[in-house]
Tab-separated table of C-alpha atoms in Angstrom:
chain	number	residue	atom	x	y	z
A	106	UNK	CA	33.891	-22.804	18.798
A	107	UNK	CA	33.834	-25.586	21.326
A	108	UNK	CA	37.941	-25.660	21.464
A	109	UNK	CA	37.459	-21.690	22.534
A	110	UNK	CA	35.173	-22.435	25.136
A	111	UNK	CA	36.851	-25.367	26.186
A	112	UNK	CA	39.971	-23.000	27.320
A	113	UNK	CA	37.453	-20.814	29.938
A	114	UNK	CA	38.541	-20.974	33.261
A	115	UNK	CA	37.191	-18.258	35.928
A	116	UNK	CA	33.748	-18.005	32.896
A	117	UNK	CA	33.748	-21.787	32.206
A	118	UNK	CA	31.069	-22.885	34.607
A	119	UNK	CA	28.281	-21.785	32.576
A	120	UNK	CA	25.401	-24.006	32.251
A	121	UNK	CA	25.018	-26.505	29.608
A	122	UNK	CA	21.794	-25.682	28.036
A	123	UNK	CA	23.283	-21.979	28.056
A	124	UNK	CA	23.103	-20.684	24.514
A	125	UNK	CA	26.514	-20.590	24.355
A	126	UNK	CA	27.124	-24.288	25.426
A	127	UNK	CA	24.510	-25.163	22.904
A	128	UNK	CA	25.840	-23.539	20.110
A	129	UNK	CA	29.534	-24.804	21.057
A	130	UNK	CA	27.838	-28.237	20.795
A	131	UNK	CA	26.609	-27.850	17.185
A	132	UNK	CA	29.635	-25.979	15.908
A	133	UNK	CA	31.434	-29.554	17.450
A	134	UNK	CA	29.191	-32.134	15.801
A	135	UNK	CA	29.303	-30.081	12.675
A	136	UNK	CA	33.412	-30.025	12.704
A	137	UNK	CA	33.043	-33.617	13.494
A	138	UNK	CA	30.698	-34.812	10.461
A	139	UNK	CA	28.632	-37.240	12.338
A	140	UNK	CA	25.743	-35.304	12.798
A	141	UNK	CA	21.956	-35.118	11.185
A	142	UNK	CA	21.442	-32.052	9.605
A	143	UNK	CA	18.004	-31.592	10.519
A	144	UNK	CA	18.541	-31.677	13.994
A	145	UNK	CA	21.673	-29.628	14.139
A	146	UNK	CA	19.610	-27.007	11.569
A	147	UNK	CA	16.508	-27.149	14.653
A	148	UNK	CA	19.101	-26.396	17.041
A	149	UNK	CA	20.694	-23.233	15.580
A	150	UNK	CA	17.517	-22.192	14.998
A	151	UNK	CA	16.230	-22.850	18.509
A	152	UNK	CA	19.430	-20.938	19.689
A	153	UNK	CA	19.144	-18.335	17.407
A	154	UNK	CA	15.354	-17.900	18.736
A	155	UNK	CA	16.916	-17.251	22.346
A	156	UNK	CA	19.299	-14.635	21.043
A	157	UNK	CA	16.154	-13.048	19.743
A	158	UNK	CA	14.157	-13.571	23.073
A	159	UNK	CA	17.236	-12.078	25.141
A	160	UNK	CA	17.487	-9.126	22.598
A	161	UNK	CA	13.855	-8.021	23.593
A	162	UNK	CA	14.067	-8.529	27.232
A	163	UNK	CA	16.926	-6.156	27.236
A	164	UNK	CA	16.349	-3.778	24.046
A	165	UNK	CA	19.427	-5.155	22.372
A	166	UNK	CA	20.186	-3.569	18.636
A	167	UNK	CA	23.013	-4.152	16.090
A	168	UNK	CA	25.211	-7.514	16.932
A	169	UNK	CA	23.106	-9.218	19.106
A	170	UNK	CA	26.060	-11.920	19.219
A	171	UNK	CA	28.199	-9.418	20.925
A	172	UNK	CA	25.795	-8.412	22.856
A	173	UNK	CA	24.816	-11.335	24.412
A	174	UNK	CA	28.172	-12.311	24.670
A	175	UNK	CA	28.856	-9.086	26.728
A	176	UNK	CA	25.828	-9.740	28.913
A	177	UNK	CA	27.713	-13.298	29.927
A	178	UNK	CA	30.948	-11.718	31.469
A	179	UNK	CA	29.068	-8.847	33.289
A	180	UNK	CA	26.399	-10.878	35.022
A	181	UNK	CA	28.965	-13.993	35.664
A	182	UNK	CA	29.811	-14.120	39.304
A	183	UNK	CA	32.850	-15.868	39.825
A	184	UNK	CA	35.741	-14.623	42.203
A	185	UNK	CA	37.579	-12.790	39.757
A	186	UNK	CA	34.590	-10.701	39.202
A	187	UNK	CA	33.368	-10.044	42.349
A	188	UNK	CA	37.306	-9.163	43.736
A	189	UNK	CA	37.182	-6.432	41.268
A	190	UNK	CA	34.213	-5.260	42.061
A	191	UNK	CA	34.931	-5.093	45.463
A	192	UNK	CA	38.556	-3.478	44.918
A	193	UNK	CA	38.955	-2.972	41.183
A	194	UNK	CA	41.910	-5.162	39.604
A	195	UNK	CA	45.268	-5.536	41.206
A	196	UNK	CA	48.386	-7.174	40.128
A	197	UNK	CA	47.487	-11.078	41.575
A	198	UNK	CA	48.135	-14.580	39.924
A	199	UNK	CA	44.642	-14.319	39.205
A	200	UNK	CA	44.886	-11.517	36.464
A	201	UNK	CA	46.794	-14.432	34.105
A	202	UNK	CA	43.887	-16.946	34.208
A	203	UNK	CA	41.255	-13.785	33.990
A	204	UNK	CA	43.714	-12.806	30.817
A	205	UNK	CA	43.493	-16.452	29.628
A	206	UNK	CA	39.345	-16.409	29.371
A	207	UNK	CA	39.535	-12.800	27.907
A	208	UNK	CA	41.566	-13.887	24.884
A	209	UNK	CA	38.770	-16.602	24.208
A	210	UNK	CA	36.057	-14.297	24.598
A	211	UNK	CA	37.978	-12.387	21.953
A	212	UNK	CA	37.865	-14.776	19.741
A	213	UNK	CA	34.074	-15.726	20.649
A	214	UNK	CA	33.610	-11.702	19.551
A	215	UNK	CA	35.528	-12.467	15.984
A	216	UNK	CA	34.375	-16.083	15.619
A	217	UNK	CA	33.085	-16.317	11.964
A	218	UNK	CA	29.708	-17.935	11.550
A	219	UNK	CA	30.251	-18.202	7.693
A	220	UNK	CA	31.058	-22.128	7.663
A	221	UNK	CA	28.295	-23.232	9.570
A	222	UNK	CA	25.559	-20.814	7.363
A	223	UNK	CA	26.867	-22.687	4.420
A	224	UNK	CA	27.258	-25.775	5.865
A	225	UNK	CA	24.040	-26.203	7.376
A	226	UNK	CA	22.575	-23.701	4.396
A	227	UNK	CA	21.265	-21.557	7.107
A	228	UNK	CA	21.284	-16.916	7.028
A	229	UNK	CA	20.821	-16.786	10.864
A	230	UNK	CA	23.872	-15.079	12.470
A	231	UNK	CA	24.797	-12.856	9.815
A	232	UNK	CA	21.304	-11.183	10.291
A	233	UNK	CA	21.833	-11.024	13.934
A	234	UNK	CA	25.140	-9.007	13.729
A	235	UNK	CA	23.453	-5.954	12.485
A	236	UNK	CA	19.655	-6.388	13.974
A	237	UNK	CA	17.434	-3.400	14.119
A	238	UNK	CA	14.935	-3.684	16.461
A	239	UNK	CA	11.115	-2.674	15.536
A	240	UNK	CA	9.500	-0.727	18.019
A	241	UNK	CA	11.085	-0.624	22.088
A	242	UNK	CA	9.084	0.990	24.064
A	243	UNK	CA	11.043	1.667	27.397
A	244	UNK	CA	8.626	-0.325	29.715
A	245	UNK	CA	9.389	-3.598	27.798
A	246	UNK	CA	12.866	-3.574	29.604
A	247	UNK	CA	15.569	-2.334	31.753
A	248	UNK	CA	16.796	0.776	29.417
A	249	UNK	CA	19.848	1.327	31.987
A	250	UNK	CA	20.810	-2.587	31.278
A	251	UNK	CA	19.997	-2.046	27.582
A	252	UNK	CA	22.507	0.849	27.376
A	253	UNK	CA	25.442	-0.444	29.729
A	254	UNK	CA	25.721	-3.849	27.919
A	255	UNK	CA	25.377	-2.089	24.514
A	256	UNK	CA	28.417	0.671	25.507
A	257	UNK	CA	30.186	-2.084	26.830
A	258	UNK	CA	29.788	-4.401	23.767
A	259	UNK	CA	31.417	-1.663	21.642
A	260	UNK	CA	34.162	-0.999	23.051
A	261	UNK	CA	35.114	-4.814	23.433
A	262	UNK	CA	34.151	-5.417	20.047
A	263	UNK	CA	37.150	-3.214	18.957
A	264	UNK	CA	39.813	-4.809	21.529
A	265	UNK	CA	43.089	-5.363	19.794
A	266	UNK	CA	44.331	-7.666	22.231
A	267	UNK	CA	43.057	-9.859	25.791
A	268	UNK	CA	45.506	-6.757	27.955
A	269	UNK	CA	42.536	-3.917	26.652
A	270	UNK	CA	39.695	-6.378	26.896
A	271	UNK	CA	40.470	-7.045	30.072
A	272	UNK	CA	40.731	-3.362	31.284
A	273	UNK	CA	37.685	-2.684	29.814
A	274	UNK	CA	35.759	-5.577	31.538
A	275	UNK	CA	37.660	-5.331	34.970
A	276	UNK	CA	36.888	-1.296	34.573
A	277	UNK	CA	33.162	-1.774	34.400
A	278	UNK	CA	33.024	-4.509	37.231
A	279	UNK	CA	34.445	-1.474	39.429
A	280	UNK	CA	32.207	1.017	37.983
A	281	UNK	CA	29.173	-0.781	37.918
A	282	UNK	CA	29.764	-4.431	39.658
A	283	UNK	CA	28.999	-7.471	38.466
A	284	UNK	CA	25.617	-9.667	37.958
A	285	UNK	CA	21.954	-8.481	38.770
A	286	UNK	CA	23.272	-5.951	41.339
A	287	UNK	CA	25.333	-4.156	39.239
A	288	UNK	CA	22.694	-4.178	36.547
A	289	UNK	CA	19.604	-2.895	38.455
A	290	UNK	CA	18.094	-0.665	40.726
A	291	UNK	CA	15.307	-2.555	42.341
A	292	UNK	CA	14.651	-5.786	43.500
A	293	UNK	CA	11.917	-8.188	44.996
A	294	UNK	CA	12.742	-11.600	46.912
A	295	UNK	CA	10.718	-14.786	46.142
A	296	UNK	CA	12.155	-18.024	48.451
A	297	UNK	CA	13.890	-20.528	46.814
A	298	UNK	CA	15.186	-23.914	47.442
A	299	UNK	CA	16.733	-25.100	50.739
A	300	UNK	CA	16.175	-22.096	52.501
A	301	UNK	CA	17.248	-19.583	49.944
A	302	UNK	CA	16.073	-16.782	48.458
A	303	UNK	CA	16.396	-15.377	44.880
A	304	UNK	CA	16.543	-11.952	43.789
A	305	UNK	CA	13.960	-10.535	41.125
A	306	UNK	CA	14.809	-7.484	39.296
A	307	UNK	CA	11.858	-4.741	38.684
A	308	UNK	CA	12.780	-3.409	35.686
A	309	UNK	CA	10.133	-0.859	35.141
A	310	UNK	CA	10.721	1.224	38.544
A	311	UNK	CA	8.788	4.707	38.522
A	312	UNK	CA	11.778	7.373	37.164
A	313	UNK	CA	10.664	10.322	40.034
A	314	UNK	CA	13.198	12.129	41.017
A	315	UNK	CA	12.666	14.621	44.604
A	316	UNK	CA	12.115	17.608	42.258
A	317	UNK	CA	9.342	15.691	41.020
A	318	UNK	CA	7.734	15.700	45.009
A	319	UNK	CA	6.340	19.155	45.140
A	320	UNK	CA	6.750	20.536	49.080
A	321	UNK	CA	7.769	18.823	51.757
A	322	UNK	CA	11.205	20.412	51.790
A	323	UNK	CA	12.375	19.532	55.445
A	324	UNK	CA	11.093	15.634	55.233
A	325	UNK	CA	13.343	15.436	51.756
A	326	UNK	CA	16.413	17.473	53.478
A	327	UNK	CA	16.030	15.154	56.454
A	328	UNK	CA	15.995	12.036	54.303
A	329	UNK	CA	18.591	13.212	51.844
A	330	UNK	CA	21.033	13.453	54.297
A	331	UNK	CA	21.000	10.234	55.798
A	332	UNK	CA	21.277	8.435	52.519
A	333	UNK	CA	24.217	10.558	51.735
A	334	UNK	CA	26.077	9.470	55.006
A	335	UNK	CA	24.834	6.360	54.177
A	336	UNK	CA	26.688	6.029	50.339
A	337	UNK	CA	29.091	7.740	51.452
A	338	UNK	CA	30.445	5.414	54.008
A	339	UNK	CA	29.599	7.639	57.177
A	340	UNK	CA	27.026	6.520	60.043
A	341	UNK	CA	23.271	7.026	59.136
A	342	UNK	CA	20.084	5.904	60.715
A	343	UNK	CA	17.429	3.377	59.803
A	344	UNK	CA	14.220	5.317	58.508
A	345	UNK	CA	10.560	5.342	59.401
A	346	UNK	CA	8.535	7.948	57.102
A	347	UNK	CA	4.884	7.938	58.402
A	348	UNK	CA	2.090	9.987	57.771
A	349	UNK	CA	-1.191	10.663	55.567
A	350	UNK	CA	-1.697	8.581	53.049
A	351	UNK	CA	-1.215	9.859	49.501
A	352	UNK	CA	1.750	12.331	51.007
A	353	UNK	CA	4.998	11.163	48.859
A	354	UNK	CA	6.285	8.712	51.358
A	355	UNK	CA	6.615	5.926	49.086
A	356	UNK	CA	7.664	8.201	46.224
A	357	UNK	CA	10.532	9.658	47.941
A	358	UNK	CA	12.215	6.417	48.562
A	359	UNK	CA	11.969	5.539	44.695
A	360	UNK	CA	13.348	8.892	44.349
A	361	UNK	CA	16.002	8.340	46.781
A	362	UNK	CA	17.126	5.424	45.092
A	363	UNK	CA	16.921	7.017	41.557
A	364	UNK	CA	18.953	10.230	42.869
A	365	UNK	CA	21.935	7.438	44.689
A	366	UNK	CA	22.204	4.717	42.112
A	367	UNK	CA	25.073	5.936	40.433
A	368	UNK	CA	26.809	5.839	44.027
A	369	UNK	CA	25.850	2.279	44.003
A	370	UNK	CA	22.636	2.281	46.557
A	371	UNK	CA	19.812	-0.624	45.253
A	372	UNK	CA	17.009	-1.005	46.787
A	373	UNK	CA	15.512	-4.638	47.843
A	374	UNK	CA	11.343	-4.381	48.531
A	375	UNK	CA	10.290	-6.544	51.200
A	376	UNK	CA	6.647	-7.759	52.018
A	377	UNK	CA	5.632	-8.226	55.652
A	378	UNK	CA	5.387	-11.969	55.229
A	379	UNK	CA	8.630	-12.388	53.961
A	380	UNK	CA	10.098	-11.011	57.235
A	381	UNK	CA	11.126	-14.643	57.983
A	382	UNK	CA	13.635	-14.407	55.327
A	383	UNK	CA	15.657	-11.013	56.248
A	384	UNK	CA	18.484	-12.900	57.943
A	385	UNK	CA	18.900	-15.146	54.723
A	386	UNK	CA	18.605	-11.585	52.704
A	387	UNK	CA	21.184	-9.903	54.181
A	388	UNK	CA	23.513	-12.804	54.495
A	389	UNK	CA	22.956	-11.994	50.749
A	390	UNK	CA	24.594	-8.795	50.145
A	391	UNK	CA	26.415	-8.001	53.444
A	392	UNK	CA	29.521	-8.726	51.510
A	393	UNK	CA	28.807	-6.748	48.009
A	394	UNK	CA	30.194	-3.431	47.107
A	395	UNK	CA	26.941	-1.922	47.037
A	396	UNK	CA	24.874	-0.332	49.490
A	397	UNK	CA	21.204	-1.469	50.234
A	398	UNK	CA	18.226	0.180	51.612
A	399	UNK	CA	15.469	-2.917	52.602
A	400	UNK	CA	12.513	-1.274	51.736
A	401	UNK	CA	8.950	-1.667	53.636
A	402	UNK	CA	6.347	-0.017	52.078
A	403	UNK	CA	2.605	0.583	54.312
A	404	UNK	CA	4.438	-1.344	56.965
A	405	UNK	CA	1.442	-1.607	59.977
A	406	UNK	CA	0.272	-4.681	62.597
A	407	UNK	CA	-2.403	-5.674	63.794
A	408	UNK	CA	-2.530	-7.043	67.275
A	409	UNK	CA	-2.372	-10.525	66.614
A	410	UNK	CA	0.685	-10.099	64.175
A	411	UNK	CA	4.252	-11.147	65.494
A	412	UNK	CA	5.665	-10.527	62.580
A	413	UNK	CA	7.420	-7.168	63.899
A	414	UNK	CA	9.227	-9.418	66.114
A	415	UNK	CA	11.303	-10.669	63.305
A	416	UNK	CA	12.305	-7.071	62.260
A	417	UNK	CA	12.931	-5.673	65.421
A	418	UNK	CA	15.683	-8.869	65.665
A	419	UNK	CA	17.178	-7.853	62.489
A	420	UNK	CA	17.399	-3.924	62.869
A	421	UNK	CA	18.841	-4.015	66.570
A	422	UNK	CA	19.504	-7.085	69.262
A	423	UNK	CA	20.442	-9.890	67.182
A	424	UNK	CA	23.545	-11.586	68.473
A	425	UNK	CA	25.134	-10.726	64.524
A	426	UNK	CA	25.392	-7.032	64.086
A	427	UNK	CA	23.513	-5.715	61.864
A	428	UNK	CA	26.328	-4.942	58.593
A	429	UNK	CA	27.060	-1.685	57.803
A	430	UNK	CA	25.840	-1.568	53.529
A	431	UNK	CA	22.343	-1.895	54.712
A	432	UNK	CA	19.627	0.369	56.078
A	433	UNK	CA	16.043	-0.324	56.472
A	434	UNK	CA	13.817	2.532	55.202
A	435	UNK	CA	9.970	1.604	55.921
A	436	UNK	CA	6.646	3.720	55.262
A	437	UNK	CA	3.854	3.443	57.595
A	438	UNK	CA	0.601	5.474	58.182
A	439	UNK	CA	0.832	4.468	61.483
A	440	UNK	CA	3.130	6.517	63.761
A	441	UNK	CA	3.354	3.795	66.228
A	442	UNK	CA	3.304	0.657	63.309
A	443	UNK	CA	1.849	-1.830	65.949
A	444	UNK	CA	-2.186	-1.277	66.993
A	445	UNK	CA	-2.916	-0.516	70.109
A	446	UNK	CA	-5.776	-1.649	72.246
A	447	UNK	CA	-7.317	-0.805	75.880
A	448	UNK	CA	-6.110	-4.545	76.840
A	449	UNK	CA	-2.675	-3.372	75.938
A	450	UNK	CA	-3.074	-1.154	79.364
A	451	UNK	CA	-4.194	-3.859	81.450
A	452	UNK	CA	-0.281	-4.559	82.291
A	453	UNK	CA	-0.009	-1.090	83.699
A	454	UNK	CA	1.776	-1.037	87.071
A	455	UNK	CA	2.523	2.036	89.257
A	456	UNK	CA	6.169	2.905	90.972
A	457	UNK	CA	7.271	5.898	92.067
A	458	UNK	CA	4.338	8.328	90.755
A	459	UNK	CA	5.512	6.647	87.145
A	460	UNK	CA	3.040	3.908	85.075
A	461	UNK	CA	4.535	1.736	83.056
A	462	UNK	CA	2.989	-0.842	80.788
A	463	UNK	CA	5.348	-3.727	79.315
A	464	UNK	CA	2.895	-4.596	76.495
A	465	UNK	CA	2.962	-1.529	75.361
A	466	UNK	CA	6.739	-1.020	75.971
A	467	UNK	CA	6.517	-4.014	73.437
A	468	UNK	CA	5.312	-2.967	70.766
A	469	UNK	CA	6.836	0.743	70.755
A	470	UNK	CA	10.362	-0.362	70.983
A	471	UNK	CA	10.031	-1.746	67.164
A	472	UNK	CA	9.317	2.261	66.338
A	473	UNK	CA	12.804	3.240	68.517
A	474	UNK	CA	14.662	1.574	66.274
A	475	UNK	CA	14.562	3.503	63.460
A	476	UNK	CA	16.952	6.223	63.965
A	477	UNK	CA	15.270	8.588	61.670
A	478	UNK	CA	11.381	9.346	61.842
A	479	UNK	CA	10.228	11.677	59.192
A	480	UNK	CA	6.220	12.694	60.148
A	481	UNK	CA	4.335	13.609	56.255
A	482	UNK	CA	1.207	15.210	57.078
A	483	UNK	CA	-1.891	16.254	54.292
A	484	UNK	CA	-0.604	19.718	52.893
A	485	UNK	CA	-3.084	22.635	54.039
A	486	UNK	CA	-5.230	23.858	50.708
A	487	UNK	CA	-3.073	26.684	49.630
A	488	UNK	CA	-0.228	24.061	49.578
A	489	UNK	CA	-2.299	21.829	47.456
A	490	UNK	CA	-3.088	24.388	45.148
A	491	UNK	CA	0.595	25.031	44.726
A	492	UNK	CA	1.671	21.523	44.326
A	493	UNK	CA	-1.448	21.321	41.396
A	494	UNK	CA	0.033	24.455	39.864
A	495	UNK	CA	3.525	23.478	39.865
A	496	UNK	CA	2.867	19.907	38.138
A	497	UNK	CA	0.777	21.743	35.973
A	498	UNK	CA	3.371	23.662	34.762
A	499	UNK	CA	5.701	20.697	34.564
A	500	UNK	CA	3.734	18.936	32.371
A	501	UNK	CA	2.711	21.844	29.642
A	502	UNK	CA	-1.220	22.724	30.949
A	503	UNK	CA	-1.693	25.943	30.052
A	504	UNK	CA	-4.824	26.726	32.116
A	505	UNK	CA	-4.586	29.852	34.435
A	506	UNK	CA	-3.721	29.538	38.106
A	507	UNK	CA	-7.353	30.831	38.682
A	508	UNK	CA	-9.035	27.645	36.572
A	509	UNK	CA	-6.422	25.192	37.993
A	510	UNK	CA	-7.569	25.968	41.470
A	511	UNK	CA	-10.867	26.124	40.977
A	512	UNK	CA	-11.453	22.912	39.073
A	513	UNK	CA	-8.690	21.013	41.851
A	514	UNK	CA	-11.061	22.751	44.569
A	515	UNK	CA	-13.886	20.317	42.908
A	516	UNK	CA	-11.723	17.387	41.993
A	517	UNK	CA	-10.682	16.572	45.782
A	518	UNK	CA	-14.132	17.060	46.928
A	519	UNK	CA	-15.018	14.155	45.557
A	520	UNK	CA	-11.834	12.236	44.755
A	521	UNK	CA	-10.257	11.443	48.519
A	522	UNK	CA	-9.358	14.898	49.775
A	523	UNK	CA	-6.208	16.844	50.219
A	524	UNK	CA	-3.227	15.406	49.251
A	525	UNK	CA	-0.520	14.979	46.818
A	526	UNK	CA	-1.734	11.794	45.098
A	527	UNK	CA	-5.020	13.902	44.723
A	528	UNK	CA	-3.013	16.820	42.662
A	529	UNK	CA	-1.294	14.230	40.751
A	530	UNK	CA	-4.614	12.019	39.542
A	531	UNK	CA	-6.061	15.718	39.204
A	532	UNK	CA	-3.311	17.024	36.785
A	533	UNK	CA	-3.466	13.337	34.678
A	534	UNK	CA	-7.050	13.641	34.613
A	535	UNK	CA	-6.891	17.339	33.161
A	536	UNK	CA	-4.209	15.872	30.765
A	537	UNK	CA	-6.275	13.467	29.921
A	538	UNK	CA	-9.211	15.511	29.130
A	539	UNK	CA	-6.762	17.732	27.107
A	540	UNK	CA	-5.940	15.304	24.915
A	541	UNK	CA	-9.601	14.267	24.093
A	542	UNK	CA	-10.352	17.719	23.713
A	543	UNK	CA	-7.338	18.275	20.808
């Protein structure tokens, strides 16, 4: 094995404790008889062990090998990758080095295990190449990972030759991209070393869909349309959805992103105190064939907070313009995001008939920067009753329109009000009851 991966060029700069560079490493001590068998035993085993661990991060079934192997070339970033997922593959000098690491990832996929199980007297990897997994339910990982690598690792593991393995990997890169962007929908930032800052998959994002937001036709029109232009390479708007609490602001944005992810839009969450690291953030991704919404969720100051000042920088005045894959969608159940105070008035100065107050001018002008501004307000109670009936219906209750009502009428009386998140704890609280009750 370690003579195949010795030939990887554009893949070869894989880590060393990588389970493939570990496993090259036995498969060379064993060719080379001057080994303990113990230890080389303990490390196929330990390797093996990681296949295992990888295989229930992702819900990997059948050849794990494969599929681990598959998961390697689509999450390596390397040029060659990230040209053709940029502009798909093209007829450059490139393509015959590319060709060059296909043919030994080829051979990686047909790479016969059998000497080393006898050798070392271990049944590991031919156990492995048809595992069936106990048991995955879909919160224990990314299903849409899970079933891109596994489609992908079937069709490679049939490749005649490194010309079709190579249009099948290039093919996906374009499809789909390459790495963590190209794998997920959602991400979170923690800061890393030397002023960096890593990207953290959420691989159990809600699965709403606008459908699933009863009402509030005009706010999803309005926001629908600007995410369109947005994907779709036309001008759009930075968005500010404010309102009630409990109204579908959040939710629409994780429907948003569910609705546009096959037309590559991924959605990064951002935390008020991480404001400080936007500009590394978008240095990030401002070159990636993707388009991202930076997402703010409850996004509100207080007057002693000059955090805002970072974002307005970002979203409009910076000396780099802003680039055009990203838009910054933000919830708020503040109108005017900043607090205001009676001191904020003390600035006021008269000209002309007109007052104007720059404090205040301060802390509105973060608000005039989104382009977009859709207002959510509590539904009246004949709209709450319909958005209780119509999830009722979605999810099988069979109780008349006349019950529903009635018991909803008592539910938000003591559970918060009128709201949407009210008919939705309502309806999984009848559901609940339901169940108990069969």
């Amino acid at each position: 094995m370690h003579n195949i991966v010795s030939k990887l060029l554009m893949y070869g700069d894989m880590p060393k404790d990588s389970i493939l560079m570990e496993l090259s490493y036995v498969c060379k001590k064993l060719e080379s008889g001057d080994y303990a068998r113990e230890e080389l035993v303990a490390s196929v085993y330990k390797q093996v062990k990681r296949l295992l661990i990888v295989a229930t991060d992702y819900g990997f079934d059948k050849n794990l090998w494969h599929n681990y192997l598959t998961f390697l070339l689509i999450t390596d970033e390397n040029p060659f990758s990230i040209t053709c997922e940029k502009i798909g593959a093209n007829d450059g000098s490139v393509n015959y080095f590319a060709k060059n690491d296909f043919k030994a990832f080829l051979d990686l996929f047909n790479y016969d295990f059998t000497s080393l199980e006898k050798e070392l007297e271990v049944d590991c990897f031919s156990r492995i190449s048809d595992y069936k997994a106990i048991g995955k339910p879909e919160l224990m990982y990314n299903k849409n990972v899970s079933e891109k690598v596994q489609k992908l690792s079937s069709e490679l593991e049939i490749c005649k030759d490194e010309n079709e393995f190579f249009d099948k990997v290039t093919g996906f890169y374009k499809a789909y991209g390459v790495g963590m962007f190209g794998l997920n929908k959602a991400f979170r930032i923690s800061s890393g070393e030397n002023n960096t800052v890593k990207f953290l998959p959420i691989n159990n994002m809600e699965k709403v869909m606008l459908s699933d937001l009863i009402g509030y036709e005009i706010q999803k029109k309005k926001l629908v349309d600007n995410t369109k232009a947005f994907v779709e390479g036309r001008k759009a708007n930075n968005v500010l959805l404010f309102g009630d609490s409990g109204t579908g602001k959040s939710t629409s944005i994780k429907a948003i992103v569910n609705e546009f992810y096959d037309q590559g839009l991924r959605m990064i969450e951002i935390y008020k105190h991480q404001f400080k690291d936007l500009s590394n953030v978008i240095a990030s991704i401002k070159n990636r064939n993707y388009k991202f919404i930076i997402y703010m969720d409850d996004l509100s100051f207080e007057e002693f907070e000059i955090e805002y000042k970072f974002l307005k920088a970002v979203i409009e005045g910076g000396v780099e313009t802003k680039p055009d894959n990203i838009l910054i969608y933000a919830t708020s159940n503040r109108r005017h995001l900043i607090k205001e105070t009676w001191n904020d008035r003390n600035d006021v100065e008269q000209e002309a008939g007109m007052h104007r107050s720059d404090t205040m001018q301060e802390k509105l002008s973060l608000v005039n920067r989104f382009g977009v501004t859709i207002s959510f307000s509590k539904p009246s109670q004949k709209e709450y009753f319909n958005i209780v009936i119509e999830l009722a219906r979605k999810a099988g209750i069979t109780l008349s329109d006349e019950e529903l009502c009635a018991e909803a009428n008592k539910w938000e009386l003591s559970h918060g009000g009128i709201s949407g998140r009210t008919a939705q704890q309502f309806i999984n609280y009848v559901l609940g009851t339901l169940s108990v009750d069969e």
